[in-house]
Each structure stands twice: as C-alpha cells, then as structure tokens.
Short mmCIF file of C-alpha atoms in Angstrom, two decimals:
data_model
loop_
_atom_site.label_atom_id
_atom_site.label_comp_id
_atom_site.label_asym_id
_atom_site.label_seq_id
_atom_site.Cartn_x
_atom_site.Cartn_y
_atom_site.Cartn_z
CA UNK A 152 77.23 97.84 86.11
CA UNK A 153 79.50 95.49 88.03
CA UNK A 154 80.79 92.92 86.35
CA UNK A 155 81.97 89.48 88.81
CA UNK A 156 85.68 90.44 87.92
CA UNK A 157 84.98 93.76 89.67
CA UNK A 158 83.05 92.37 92.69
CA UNK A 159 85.12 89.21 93.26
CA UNK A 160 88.28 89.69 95.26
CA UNK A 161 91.97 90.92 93.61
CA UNK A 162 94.94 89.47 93.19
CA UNK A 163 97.98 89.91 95.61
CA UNK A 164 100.44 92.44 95.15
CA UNK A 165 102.65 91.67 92.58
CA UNK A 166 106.80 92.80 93.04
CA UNK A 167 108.95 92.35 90.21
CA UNK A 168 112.51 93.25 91.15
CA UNK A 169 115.72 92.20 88.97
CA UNK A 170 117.42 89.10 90.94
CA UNK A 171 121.16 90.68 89.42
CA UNK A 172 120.42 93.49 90.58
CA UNK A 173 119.63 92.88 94.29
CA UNK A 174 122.94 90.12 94.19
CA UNK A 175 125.25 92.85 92.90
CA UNK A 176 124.44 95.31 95.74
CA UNK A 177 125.08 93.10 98.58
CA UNK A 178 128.04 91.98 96.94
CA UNK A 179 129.12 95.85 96.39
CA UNK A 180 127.98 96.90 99.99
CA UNK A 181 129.44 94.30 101.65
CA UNK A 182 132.88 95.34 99.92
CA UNK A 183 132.23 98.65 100.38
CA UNK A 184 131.96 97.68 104.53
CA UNK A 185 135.08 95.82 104.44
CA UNK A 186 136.97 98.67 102.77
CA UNK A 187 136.02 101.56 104.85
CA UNK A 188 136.30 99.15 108.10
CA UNK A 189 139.96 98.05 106.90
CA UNK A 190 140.70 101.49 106.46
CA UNK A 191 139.29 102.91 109.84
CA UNK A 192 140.91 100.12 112.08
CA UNK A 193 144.58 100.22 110.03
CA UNK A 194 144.55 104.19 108.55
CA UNK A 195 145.73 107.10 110.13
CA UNK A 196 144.97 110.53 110.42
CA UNK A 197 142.50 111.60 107.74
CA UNK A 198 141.85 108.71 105.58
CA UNK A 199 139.97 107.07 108.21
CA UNK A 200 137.27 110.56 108.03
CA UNK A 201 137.78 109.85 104.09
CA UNK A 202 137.12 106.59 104.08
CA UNK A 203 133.82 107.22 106.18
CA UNK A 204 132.73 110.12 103.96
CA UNK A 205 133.31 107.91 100.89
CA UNK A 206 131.05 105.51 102.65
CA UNK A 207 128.53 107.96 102.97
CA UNK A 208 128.24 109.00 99.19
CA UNK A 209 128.66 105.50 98.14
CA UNK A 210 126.55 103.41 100.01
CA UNK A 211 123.30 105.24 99.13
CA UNK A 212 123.97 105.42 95.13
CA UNK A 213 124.79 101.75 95.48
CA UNK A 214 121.52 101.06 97.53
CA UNK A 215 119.52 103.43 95.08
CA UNK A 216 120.33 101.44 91.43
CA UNK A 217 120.74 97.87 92.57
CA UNK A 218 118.20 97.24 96.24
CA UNK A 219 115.94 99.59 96.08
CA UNK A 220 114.35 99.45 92.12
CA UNK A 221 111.28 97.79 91.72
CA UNK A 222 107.80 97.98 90.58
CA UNK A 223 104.60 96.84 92.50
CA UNK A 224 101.48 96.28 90.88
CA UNK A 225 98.08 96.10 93.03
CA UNK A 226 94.62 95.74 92.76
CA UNK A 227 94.17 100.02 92.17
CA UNK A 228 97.37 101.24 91.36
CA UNK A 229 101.21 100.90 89.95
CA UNK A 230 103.89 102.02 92.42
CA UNK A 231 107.51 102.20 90.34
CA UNK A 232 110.12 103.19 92.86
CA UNK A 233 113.34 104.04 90.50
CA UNK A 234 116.94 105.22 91.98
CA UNK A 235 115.77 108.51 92.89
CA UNK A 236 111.77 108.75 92.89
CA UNK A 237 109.13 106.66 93.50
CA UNK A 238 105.97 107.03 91.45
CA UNK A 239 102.54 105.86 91.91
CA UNK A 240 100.23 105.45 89.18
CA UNK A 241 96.33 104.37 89.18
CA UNK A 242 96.11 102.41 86.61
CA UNK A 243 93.97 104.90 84.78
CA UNK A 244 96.13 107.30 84.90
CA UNK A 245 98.85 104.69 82.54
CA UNK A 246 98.42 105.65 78.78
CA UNK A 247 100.86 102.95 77.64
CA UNK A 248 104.04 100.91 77.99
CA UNK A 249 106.99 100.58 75.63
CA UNK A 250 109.49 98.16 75.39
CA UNK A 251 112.95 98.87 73.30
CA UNK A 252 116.45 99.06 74.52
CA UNK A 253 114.80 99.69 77.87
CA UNK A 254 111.15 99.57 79.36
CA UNK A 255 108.84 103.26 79.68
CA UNK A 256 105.90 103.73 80.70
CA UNK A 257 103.65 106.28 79.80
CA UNK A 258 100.78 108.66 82.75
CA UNK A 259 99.48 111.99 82.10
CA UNK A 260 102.05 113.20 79.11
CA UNK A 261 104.86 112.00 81.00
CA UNK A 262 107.36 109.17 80.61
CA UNK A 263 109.09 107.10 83.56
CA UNK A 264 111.85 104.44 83.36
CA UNK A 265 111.05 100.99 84.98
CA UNK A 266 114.85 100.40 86.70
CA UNK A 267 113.58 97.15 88.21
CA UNK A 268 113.19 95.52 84.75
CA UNK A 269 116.42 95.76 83.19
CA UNK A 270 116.40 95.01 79.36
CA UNK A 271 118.23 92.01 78.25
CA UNK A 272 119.44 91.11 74.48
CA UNK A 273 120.85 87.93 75.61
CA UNK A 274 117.72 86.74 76.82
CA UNK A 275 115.58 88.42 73.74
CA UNK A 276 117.63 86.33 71.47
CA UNK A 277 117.38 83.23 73.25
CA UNK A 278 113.69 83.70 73.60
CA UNK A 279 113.64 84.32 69.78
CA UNK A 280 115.92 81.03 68.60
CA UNK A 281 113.55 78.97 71.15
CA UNK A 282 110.49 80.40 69.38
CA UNK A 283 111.96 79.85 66.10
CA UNK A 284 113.00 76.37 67.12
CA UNK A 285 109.69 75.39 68.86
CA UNK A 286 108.24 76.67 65.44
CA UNK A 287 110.15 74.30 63.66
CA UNK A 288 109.39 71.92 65.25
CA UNK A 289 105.59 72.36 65.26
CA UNK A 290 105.32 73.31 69.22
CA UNK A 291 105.17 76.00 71.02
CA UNK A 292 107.64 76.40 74.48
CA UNK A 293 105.88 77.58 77.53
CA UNK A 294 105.06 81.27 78.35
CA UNK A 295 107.59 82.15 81.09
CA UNK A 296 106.27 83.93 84.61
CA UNK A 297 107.25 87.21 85.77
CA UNK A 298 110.68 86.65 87.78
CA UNK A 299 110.89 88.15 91.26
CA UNK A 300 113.47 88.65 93.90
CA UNK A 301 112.57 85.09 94.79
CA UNK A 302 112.69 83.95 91.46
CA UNK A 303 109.42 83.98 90.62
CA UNK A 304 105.72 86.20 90.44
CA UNK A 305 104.33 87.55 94.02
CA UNK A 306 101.29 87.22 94.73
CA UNK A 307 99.01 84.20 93.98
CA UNK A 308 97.94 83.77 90.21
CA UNK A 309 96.81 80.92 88.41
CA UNK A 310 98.86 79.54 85.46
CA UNK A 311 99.01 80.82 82.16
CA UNK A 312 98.41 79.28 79.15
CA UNK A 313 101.53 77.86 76.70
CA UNK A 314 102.13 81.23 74.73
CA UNK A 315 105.54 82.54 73.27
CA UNK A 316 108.93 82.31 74.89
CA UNK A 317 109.89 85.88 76.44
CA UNK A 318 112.60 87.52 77.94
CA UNK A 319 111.42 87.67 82.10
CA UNK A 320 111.50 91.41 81.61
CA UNK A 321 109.54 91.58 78.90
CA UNK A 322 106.98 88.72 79.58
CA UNK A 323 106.58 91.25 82.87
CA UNK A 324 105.71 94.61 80.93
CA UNK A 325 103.31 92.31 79.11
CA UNK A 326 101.48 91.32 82.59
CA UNK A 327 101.29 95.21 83.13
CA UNK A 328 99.56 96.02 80.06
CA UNK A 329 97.33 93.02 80.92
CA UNK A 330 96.70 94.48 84.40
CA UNK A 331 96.23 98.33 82.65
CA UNK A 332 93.39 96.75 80.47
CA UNK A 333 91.90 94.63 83.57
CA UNK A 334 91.76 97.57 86.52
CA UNK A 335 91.97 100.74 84.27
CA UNK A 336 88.00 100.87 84.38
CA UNK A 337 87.50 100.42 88.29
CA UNK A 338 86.63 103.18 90.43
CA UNK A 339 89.08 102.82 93.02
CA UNK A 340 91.62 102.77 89.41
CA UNK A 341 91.17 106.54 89.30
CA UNK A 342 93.21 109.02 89.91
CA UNK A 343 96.09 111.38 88.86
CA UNK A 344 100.07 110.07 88.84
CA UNK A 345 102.25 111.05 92.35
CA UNK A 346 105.79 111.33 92.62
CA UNK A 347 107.76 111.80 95.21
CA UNK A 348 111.61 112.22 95.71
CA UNK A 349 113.73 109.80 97.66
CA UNK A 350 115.06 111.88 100.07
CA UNK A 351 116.41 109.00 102.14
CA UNK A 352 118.97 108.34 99.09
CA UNK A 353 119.61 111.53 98.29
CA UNK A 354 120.15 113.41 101.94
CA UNK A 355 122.84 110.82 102.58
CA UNK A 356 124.31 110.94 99.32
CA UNK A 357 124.74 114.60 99.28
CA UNK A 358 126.07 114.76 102.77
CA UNK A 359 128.98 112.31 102.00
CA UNK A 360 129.60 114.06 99.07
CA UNK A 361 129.99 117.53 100.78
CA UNK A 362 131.95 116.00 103.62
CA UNK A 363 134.36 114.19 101.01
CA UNK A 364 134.59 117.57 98.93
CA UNK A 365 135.61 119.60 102.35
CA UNK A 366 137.92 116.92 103.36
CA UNK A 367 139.81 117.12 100.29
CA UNK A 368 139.64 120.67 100.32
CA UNK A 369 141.28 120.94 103.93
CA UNK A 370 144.24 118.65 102.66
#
C-alpha cells in the first residue's frame, strides 16, 4: 500500500560537510602552492623536481581528509565519500548508526567511518551545560540544524520542533537515523552497499610518492 509520504515528492539532497574541515584545506593548499612555487622560481638543481614531487604526494592527502569528506543523503540512498572510498548505501541496506568518540555506521555486516562529521567534546559539553541549564531553568533551548559547508542543512526542510541542544555532528547522525526509519521501506530504498576506491586521490598520491622516493634515491 502507498502511503502519501511515499507518493508525495522527496526532500532535496541533503550534504553535510565539516565547515573546519573545508577552511583548513584551502588554507593548507594554498601554502602548500606558495611553497613549492617559492621553491621552483628561487631553487636550483633538484629541489625544484623535489619540491614538485612533494607537491604531488601532498596535495592529494590534503584534498582527501579535509575537501573531499562528506556525506549526502537522498531520497533512495546514502552516499559517504571518506578520504579514500566512497560508499553508497540504500537506505535499506543501513542496519544502524553509532555515535562515540567518532560516528559509524553500520550496512551488510560492515562498518564505515563518517569523516565529514568530525566528533566534537567541546561542543558535546556545551550542548550538555545548555541542556542542564535550560533544565534549570524550566525551558528547553532549540534543537540545532544539521551544519553544512554553508553553514547550514541542504536541501529544503521545514523546521523542527524545540528538542534538546546537540552537538551539529551529532544532531546530524540523528537526521540519518530519522531518514533510515523514513525511506528504509521504499522500493527504490533497496539494494545492496557499493564501494568504490578513490583512485583520483590515490593515483596522484602514489605517483608523488614514488617520484619523491627515486629522487632521494638518485641524490
């Protein structure tokens, strides 16, 4: 039987992507520019081929841990790109999601890391003195949204009702279990969990470090 929920139209795509994260690569690869560039205009004889390997090695792991983490969720399906693979998950293929000292999630037996929501304390134990304050006090603070490279949720939604102060992070693995519960039953939810490597990190990566390695070698 469908239900309006499942005949109406879906929500947007939603991205959730760590803000830090995204700020401290550019800030690293633009340094990391500026270094090698110095270093090719003003070095001489094989630093400048060292500074370029180094380049080569460096500007992909950067790329892979700070710009490119980050988790999608659609109408059908979960796509968690992490440093090195990207996985896509139907969202009845997800058995669960854990939060601790960072944030898992559980398809077919196996367990992936979500790098794109970074675990906080700081913000854990602010969340928990506001609740404890707001409880003193006989209120309740607002339920945050899921925070975004833009600072805040993609994709259209309406606004939640006041709930319990949460770490962004957090407050965004809740939204997932929310959307497991709301899409896991759909047909177009089914499926079985794909990974695939990210061969444009790791080609490059592995090339600068075997030209660095024979550089050195040659020396």
């Amino acid at each position: 039987m469908t239900t309006p929920e499942d005949s109406g139209p879906h929500h947007a795509d939603r991205t959730y992507r760590s803000t830090a994260g995204l700020v401290a690569g550019v800030l690293m690869l633009a340094l990391g520019l500026w270094v090698v560039t110095d270093a090719v205009v003003n070095g001489e004889g094989r630093v400048r081929w060292i500074a370029l390997a180094g380049l080569a090695l460096a500007a992909p792991l950067v790329t892979a841990f700070t710009l490119r983490p980050a988790v999608v969720a659609g109408a059908d399906r979960l796509v968690v790109r992490n440093p090195f693979r990207t996985v896509v998950l139907p969202w009845a293929a997800v058995e669960g999601l854990r939060s601790g000292y960072s944030h898992e999630i559980f398809a077919d037996g196996r367990k992936y890391q979500l790098w794109a929501l970074p675990v906080s304390l700081r913000q854990r134990k602010r969340a928990a003195r506001a609740e404890a304050r707001a409880a003193a006090e006989g209120t309740r603070p607002a339920r945050n949204e899921p925070r975004t490279a833009a600072g805040g949720p993609s994709g259209g939604r309406s606004p939640q009702p006041a709930g319990p102060a949460r770490a962004w992070s957090d407050q965004a693995v809740d939204d997932l279990r929310e959307l497991v519960e709301r899409n896991a039953r759909r047909p177009e939810a089914q499926g079985k969990p794909q990974v695939r490597w990210a061969w444009e990190i790791l080609v490059p990566a592995v090339a600068g470090a075997v030209a660095l390695a024979v550089l050195w070698a040659v020396g």
